Coordinates of C-alpha atoms and ligand atoms in Angstrom, one line a residue:
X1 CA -20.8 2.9 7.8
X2 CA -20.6 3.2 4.1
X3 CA -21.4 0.3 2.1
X4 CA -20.4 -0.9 -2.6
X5 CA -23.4 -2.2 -4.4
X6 CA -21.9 -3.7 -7.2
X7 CA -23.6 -5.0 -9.9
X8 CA -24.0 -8.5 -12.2
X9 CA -22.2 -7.8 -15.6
X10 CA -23.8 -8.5 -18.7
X11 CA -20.5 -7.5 -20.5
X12 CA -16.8 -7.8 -19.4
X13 CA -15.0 -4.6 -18.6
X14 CA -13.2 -3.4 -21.7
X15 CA -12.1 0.5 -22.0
X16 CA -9.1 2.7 -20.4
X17 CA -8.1 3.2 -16.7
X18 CA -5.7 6.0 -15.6
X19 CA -4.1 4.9 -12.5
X20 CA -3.3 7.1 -9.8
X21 CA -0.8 8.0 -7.9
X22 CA 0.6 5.5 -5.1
X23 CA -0.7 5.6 -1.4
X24 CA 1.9 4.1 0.1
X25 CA 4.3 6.6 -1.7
X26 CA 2.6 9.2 -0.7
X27 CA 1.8 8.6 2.8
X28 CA 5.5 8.1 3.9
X29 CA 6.4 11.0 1.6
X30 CA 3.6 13.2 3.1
X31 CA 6.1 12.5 6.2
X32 CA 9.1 13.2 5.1
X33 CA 7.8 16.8 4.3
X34 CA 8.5 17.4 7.8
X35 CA 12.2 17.7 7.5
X36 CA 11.7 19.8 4.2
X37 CA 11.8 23.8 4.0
X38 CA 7.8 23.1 2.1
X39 CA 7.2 20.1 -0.4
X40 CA 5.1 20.1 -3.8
X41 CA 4.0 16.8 -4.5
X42 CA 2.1 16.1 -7.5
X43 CA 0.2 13.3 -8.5
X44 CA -1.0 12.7 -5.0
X45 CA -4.1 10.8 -4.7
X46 CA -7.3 11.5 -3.0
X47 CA -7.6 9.1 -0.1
X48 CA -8.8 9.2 3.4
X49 CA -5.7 8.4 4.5
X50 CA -4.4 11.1 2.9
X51 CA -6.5 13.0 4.6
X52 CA -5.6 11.4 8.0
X53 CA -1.7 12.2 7.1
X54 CA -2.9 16.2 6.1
X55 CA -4.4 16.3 9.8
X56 CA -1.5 15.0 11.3
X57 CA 0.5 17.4 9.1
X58 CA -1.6 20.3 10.4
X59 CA -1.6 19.4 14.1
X60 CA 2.2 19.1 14.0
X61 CA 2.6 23.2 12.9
X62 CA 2.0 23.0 8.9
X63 CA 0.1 23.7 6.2
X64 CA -1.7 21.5 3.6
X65 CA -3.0 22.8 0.5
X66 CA -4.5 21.0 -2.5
X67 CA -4.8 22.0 -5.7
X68 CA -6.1 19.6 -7.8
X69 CA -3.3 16.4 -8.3
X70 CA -0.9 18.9 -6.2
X71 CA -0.8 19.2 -2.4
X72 CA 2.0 21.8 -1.1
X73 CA 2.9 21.5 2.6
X74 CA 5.0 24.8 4.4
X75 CA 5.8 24.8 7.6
X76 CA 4.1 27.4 9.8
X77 CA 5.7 29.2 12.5
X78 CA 6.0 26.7 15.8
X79 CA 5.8 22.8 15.2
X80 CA 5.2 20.2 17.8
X81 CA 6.4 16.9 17.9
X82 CA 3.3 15.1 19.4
X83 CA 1.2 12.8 17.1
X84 CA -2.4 12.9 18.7
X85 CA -3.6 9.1 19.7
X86 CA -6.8 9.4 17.5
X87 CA -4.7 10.1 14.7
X88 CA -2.6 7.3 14.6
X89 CA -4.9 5.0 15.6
X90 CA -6.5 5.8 12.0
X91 CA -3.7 4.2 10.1
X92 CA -0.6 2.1 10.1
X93 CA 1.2 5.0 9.0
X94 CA 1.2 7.4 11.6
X95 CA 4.0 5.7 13.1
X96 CA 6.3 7.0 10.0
X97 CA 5.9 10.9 11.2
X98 CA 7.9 10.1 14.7
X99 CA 11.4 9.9 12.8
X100 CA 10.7 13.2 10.8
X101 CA 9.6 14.9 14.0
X102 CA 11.9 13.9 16.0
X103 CA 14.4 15.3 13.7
X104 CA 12.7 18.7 13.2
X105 CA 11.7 19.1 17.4
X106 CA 14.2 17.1 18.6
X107 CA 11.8 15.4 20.6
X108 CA 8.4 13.4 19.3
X109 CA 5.9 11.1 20.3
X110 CA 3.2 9.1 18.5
X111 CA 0.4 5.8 19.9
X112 CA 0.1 2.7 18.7
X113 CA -0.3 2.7 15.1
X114 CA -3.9 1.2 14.1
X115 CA -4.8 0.6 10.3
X116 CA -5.5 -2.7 8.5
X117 CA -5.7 -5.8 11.1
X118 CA -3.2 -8.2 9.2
X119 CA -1.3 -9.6 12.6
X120 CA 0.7 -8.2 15.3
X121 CA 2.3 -5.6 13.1
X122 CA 4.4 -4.5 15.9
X123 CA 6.8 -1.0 15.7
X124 CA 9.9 -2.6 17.3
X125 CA 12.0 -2.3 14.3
X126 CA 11.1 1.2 14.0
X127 CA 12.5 1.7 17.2
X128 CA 15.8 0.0 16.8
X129 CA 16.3 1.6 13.4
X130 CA 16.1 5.4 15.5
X131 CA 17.8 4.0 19.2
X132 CA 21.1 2.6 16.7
X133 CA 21.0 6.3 15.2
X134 CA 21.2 7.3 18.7
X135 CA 17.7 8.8 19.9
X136 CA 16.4 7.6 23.1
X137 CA 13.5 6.0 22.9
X138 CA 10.9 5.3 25.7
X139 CA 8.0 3.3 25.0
X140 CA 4.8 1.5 26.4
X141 CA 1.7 -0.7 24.6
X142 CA 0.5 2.8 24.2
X143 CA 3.1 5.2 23.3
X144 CA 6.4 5.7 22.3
X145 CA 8.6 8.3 23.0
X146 CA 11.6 9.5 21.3
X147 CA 14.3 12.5 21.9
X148 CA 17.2 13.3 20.5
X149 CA 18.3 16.7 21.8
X150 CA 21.4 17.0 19.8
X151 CA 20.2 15.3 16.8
X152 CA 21.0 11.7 15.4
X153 CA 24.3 10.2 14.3
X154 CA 24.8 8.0 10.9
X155 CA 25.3 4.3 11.8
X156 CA 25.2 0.6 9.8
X157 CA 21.6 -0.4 10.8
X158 CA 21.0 -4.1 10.1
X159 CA 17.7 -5.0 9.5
X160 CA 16.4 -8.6 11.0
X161 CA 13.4 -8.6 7.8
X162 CA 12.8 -6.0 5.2
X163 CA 10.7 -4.3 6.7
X164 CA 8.9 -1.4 4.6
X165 CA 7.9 1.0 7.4
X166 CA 11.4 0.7 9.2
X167 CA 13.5 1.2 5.9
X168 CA 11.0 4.1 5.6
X169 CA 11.6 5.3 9.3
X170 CA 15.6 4.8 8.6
X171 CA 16.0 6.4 5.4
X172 CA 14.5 9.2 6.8
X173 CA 16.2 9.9 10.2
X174 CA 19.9 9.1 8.2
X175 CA 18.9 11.4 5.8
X176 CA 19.2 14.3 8.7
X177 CA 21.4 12.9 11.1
X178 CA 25.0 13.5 11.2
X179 CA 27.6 11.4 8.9
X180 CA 26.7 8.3 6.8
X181 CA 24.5 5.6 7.5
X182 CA 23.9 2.5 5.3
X183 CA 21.1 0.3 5.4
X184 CA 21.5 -3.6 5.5
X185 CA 18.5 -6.0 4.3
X186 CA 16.4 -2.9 3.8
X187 CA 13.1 -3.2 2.0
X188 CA 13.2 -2.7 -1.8
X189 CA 9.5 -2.0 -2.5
X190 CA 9.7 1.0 -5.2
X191 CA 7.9 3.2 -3.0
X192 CA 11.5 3.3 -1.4
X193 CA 12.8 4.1 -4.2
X194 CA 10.5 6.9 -4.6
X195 CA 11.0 7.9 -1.0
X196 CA 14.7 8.6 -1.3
X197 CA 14.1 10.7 -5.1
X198 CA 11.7 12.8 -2.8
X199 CA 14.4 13.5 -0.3
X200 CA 17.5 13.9 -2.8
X201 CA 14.9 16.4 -4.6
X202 CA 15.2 18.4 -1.2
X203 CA 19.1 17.9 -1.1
X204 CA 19.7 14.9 0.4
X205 CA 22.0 12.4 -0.3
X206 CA 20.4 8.9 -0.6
X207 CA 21.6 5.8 -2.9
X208 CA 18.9 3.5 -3.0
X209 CA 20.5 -0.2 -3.8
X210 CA 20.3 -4.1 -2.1
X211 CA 22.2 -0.9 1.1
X212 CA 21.1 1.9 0.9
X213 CA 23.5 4.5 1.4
X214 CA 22.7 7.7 2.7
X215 CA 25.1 11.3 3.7
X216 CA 23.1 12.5 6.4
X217 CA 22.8 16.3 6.2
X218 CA 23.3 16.6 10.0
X219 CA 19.9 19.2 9.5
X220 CA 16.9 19.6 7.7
X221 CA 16.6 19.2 3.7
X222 CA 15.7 22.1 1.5
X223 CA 12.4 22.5 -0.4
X224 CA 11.2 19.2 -2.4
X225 CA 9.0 18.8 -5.2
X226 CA 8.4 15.4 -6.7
X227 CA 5.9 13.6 -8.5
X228 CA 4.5 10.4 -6.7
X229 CA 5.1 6.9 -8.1
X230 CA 2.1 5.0 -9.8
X231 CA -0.2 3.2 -7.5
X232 CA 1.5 -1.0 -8.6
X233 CA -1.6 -2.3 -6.4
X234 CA -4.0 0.0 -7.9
X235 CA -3.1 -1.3 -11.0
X236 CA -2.9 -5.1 -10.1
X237 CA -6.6 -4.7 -8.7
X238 CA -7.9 -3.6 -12.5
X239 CA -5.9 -5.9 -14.0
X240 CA -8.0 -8.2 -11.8
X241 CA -11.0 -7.5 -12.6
X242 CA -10.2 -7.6 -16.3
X243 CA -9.5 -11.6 -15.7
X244 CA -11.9 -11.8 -13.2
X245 CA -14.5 -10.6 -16.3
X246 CA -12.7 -12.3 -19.4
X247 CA -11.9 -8.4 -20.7
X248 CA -9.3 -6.3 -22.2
X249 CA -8.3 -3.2 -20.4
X250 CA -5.7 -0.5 -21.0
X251 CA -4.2 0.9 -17.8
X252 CA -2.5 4.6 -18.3
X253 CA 0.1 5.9 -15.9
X254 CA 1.2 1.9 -15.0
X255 CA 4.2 0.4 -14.9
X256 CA 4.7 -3.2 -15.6
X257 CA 8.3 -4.1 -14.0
X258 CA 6.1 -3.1 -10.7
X259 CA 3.7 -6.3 -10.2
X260 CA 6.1 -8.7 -12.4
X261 CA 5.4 -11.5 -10.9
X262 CA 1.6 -10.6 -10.7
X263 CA 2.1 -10.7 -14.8
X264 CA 3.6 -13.6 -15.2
X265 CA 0.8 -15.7 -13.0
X266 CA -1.9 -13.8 -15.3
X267 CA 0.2 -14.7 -18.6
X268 CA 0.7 -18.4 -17.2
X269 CA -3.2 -18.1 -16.6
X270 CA -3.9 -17.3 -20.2
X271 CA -3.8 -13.8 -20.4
X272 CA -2.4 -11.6 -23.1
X273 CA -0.4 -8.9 -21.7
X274 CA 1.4 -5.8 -23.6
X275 CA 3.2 -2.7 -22.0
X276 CA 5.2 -0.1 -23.3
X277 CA 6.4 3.1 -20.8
X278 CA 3.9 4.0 -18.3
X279 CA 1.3 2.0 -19.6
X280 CA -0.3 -2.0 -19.3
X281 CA -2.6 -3.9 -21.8
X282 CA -4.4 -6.7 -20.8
X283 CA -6.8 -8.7 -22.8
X284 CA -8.2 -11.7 -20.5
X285 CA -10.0 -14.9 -22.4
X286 CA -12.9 -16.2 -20.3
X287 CA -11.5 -19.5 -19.3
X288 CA -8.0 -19.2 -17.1
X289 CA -6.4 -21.8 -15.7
X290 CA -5.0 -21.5 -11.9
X291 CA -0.9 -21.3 -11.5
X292 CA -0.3 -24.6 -8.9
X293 CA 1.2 -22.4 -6.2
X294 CA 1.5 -18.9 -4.9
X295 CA 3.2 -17.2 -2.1
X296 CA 3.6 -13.5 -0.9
X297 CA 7.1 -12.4 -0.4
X298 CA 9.1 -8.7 0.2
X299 CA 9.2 -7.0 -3.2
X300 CA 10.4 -8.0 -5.9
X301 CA 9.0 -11.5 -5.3
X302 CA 4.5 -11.4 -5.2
X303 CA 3.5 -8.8 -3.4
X304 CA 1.1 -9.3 -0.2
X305 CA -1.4 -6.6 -1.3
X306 CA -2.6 -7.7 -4.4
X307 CA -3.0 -12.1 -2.7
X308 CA -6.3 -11.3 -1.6
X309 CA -7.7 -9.9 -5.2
X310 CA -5.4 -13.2 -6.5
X311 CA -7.9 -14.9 -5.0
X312 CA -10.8 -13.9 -5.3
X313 CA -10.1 -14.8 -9.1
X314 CA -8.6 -18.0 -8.5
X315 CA -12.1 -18.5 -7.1
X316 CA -13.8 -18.6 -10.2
X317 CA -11.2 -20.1 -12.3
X318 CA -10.8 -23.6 -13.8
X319 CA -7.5 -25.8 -11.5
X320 CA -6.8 -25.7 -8.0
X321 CA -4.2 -23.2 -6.2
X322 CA -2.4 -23.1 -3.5
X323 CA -1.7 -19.6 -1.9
X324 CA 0.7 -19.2 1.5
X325 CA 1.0 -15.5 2.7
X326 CA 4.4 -15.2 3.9
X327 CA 4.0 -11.2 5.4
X328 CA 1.3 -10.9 7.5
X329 CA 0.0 -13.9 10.2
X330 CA -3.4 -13.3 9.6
X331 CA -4.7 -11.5 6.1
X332 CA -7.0 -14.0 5.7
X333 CA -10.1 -11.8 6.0
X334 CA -11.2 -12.3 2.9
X335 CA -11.6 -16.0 3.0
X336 CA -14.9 -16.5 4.8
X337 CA -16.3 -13.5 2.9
X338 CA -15.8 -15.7 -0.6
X339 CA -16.9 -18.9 0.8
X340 CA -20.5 -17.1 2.0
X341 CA -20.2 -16.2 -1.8
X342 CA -20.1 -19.9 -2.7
X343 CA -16.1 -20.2 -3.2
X344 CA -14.6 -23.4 -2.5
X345 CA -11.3 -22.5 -0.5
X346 CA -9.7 -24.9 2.0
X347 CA -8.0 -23.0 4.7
X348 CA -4.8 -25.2 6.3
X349 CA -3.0 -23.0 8.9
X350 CA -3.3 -19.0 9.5
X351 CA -1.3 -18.6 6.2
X352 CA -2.4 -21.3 3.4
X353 CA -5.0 -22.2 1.8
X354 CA -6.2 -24.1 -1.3
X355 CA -8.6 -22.6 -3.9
X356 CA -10.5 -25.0 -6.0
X357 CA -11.7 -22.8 -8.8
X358 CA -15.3 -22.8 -10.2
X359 CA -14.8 -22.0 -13.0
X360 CA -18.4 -20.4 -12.9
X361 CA -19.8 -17.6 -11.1
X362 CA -20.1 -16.7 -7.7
X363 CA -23.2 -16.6 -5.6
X364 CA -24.8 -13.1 -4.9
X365 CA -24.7 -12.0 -1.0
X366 CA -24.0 -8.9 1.2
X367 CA -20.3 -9.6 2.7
X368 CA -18.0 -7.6 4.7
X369 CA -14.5 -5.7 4.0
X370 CA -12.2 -6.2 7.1
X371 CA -9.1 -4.6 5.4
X372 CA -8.3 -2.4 2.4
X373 CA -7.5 -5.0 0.4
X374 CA -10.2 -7.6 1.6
X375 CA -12.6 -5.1 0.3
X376 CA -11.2 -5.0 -3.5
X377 CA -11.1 -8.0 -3.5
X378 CA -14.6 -8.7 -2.8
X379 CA -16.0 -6.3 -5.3
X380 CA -14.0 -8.3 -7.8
X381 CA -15.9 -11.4 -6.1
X382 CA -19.1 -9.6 -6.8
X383 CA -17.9 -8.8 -10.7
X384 CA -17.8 -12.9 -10.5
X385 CA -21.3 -13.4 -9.4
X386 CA -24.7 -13.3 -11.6
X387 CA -26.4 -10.5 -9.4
X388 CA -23.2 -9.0 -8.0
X389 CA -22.7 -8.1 -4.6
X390 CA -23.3 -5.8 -1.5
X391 CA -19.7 -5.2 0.6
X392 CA -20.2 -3.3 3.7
X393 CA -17.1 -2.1 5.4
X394 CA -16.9 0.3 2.2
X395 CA -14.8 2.7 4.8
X396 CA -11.7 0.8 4.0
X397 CA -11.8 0.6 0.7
X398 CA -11.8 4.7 0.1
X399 CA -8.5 4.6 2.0
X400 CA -6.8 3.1 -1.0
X401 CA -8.7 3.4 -4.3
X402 CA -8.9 7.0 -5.7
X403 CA -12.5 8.0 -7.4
X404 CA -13.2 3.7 -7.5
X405 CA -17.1 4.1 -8.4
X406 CA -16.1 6.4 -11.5
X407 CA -13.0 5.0 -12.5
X408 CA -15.0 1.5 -12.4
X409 CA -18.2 2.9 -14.3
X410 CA -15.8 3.9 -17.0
X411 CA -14.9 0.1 -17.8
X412 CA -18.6 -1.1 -18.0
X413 CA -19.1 -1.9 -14.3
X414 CA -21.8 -0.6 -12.1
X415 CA -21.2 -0.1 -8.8
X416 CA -22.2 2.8 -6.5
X417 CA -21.2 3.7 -3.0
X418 CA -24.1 4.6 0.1
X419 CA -23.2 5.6 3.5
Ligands
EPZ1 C1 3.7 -1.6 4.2 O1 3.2 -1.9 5.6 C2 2.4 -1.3 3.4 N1 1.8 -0.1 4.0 C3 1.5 -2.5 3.5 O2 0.3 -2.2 2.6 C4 2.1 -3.7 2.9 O3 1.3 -4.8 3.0 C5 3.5 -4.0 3.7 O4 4.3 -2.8 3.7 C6 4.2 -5.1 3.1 O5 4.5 -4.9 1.8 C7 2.3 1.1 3.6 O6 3.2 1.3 2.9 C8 1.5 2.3 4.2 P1 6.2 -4.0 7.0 P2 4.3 -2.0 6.8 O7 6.9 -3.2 8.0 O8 5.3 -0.9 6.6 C9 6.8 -7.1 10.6 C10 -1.9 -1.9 2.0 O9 -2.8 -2.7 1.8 N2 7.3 -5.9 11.4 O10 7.0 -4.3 5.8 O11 3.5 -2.0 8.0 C11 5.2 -6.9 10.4 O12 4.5 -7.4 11.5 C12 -1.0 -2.0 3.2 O13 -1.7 -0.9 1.3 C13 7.9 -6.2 12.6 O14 8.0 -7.3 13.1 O15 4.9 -3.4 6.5 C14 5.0 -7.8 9.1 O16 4.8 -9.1 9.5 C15 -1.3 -3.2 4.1 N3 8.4 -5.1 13.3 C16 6.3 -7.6 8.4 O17 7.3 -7.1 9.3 C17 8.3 -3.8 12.8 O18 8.8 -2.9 13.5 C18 6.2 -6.6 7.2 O19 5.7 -5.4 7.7 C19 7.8 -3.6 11.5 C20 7.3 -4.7 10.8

């Protein structure tokens, strides 16, 4: 089990980040290569869970090359539907191959999804999106089951919450089925958006919009190429540590209309913040001052994956915040983990919490990641403390930060990964 020794900074970061391409752009895009004749998708990051999807790829009857930034995935001879348990139980979105298999076999199965503990997380909508487009589906606490013989048909599907992973599922399994489908109260994270220009790059026919709108192609798409999104969370976490540290940073391949409303709590913090096309400056004066109240919502309102790095700064900020996480029933992970580094947080219920900033460093100790985003945030917690920090549980954070020791080292922070 790999663990981040990170440092005490004598200086705040300053310097230039390029930010990579988006993991959860690429993951559901890595599935939707099924239904293509071979994808080319560029600017796809180096993650474990890229690796995880590349397995599944492989074990499913296709190929997965890398080429630097590029992966290309072809279809080899015979495919199989079947999504091996050990697989999915790596991530949360193994569960986003059954669609695209289904269409392509005509029959798939996938277990349980694991991934980040954050609450139930339960697959039903998934289901309901594919049974309304007419598969049948058959399903246990274990495994689910899906067939569809003579494909799917198009059909109004009507989403309870915007759920990402469903709209994901959906647009997917319209895209091939037979007539139009439309999408009610679907997701409108932009790695949707970015889903559906991969797909329309293979030739199908997707309108991304408050429905999405799709022509299904009543078959498989053509060959894609597309270039994934920028990594929003990736860049939310360095804008992080650039407040966390009172520093300026410039962030290339970024794009500010992404993590709005993580901007405007920064600017209401104090922060100076500048973008122009594809790129965010940030220039953080020591003292910030805590926004009253924050709470996670779907996109575009705060996004859930960047509250736990939110607070791990609030932590050592001057004013008292109030955070309630409105997604997940329990990504509270990080909370102990920041009070065994001296941070004064008041937990209420399984969702809010107060933070009463320090506004002063944090105590150096060895904590634990429990979640991808639990761990960045606690090696922002240990950018906040004299003697930084040890985070074990480093595992989950190489599932979502690309090249993190490097990338880091070239803003002024020293941190080095040990397994
Ligand atoms: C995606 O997860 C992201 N993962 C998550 O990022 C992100 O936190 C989440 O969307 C919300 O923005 C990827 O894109 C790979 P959901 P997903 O379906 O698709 C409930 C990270 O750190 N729900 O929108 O699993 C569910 O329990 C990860 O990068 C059902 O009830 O999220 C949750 O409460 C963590 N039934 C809510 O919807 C279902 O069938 C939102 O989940 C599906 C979901």
């Amino acid at each position: 089990m790999g663990y981040f020794t990170v440092s005490g900074l004598d200086m705040p970061v300053s310097g230039e980040v390029r930010i990579s391409g988006a993991k959860n752009a690429a993951l559901p895009e890595l599935a939707a290569a099924v239904l293509c004749e071979g994808a080319a998708l560029d600017n796809c990051p180096r993650l474990s869970d890229i690796e995880t999807a590349a397995k599944i790829l492989e074990n499913a009857g296709f190929s997965f090359e890398r080429a630097g930034g590029c992966v290309s995935v072809l279809p080899r001879e015979n495919q199989n539907g079947c999504v091996p348990e050990e697989l999915c139980g790596k991530m949360r979105s193994s569960i986003l191959f059954l669609a695209p298999l289904l269409c392509r076999c005509g029959e798939a199965a996938v277990y349980m999804p694991g991934g980040c503990c954050l609450g139930a997380r339960p697959v039903d909508l998934h289901i309901y999106v594919l049974e309304t487009l007419g598969a049948k589906i058959s399903a246990d606490n274990c495994k689910i089951t899906a067939s569809a013989p003579n494909g799917l048909n198009g059909a109004e599907i009507d989403l309870p919450i915007p759920s990402v992973g469903a709209t994901e599922t959906a647009v997917m399994a319209a895209a091939c089925a037979s007539g139009e489908s439309v999408i009610k109260n679907p997701a409108m994270e932009p790695e949707i958006e970015d889903l559906c220009r991969f797909l329309n790059s293979a030739g199908a026919d997707t309108v991304f919009g408050r429905e999405i709108k799709i022509r299904g192609k009543n078959g498989l798409l053509e060959r894609a190429q597309h270039s994934v999104m920028p990594d929003r969370i990736e860049a939310g976490t360095y804008l992080a540590a650039a407040a966390i540290t009172g520093g300026e940073l410039y962030l290339k391949n970024a794009e500010q209309r992404h993590i709005l409303p993580f901007i405007k709590i920064l600017e209401n913090m104090g922060c100076i913040i500048k973008s122009r096309s594809q790129s965010i400056y940030i220039d953080a004066p020591g003292c910030l001052y805590s926004p009253g109240l924050v709470e996670t919502a779907p996109y575009p309102e705060f996004p859930t994956d960047l509250q736990p790095q939110l607070t791990a700064l609030l932590a050592v900020k001057r004013g008292k915040c109030t955070v309630r996480e409105n997604i997940f029933e329990s990504r509270l992970g990080h909370i102990p983990q920041l009070r065994k580094m001296g941070a004064d947080i008041e937990i209420h219920d399984e969702r809010t919490f107060t933070v009463r900033g320090l506004d002063g460093p944090l105590k150096s100790e060895s904590v634990r990641a429990t979640d991808l985003r639990c761990g960045a945030a606690l090696i922002l917690a240990g950018l906040a403390a004299k003697n930084g920090n040890r985070v074990e549980g480093g595992e989950y954070i190489l599932r979502g930060y690309e090249d993190i020791c490097k990338k880091m080292s070239l803003i002024g922070i020293k941190i080095k990964y040990s397994t």
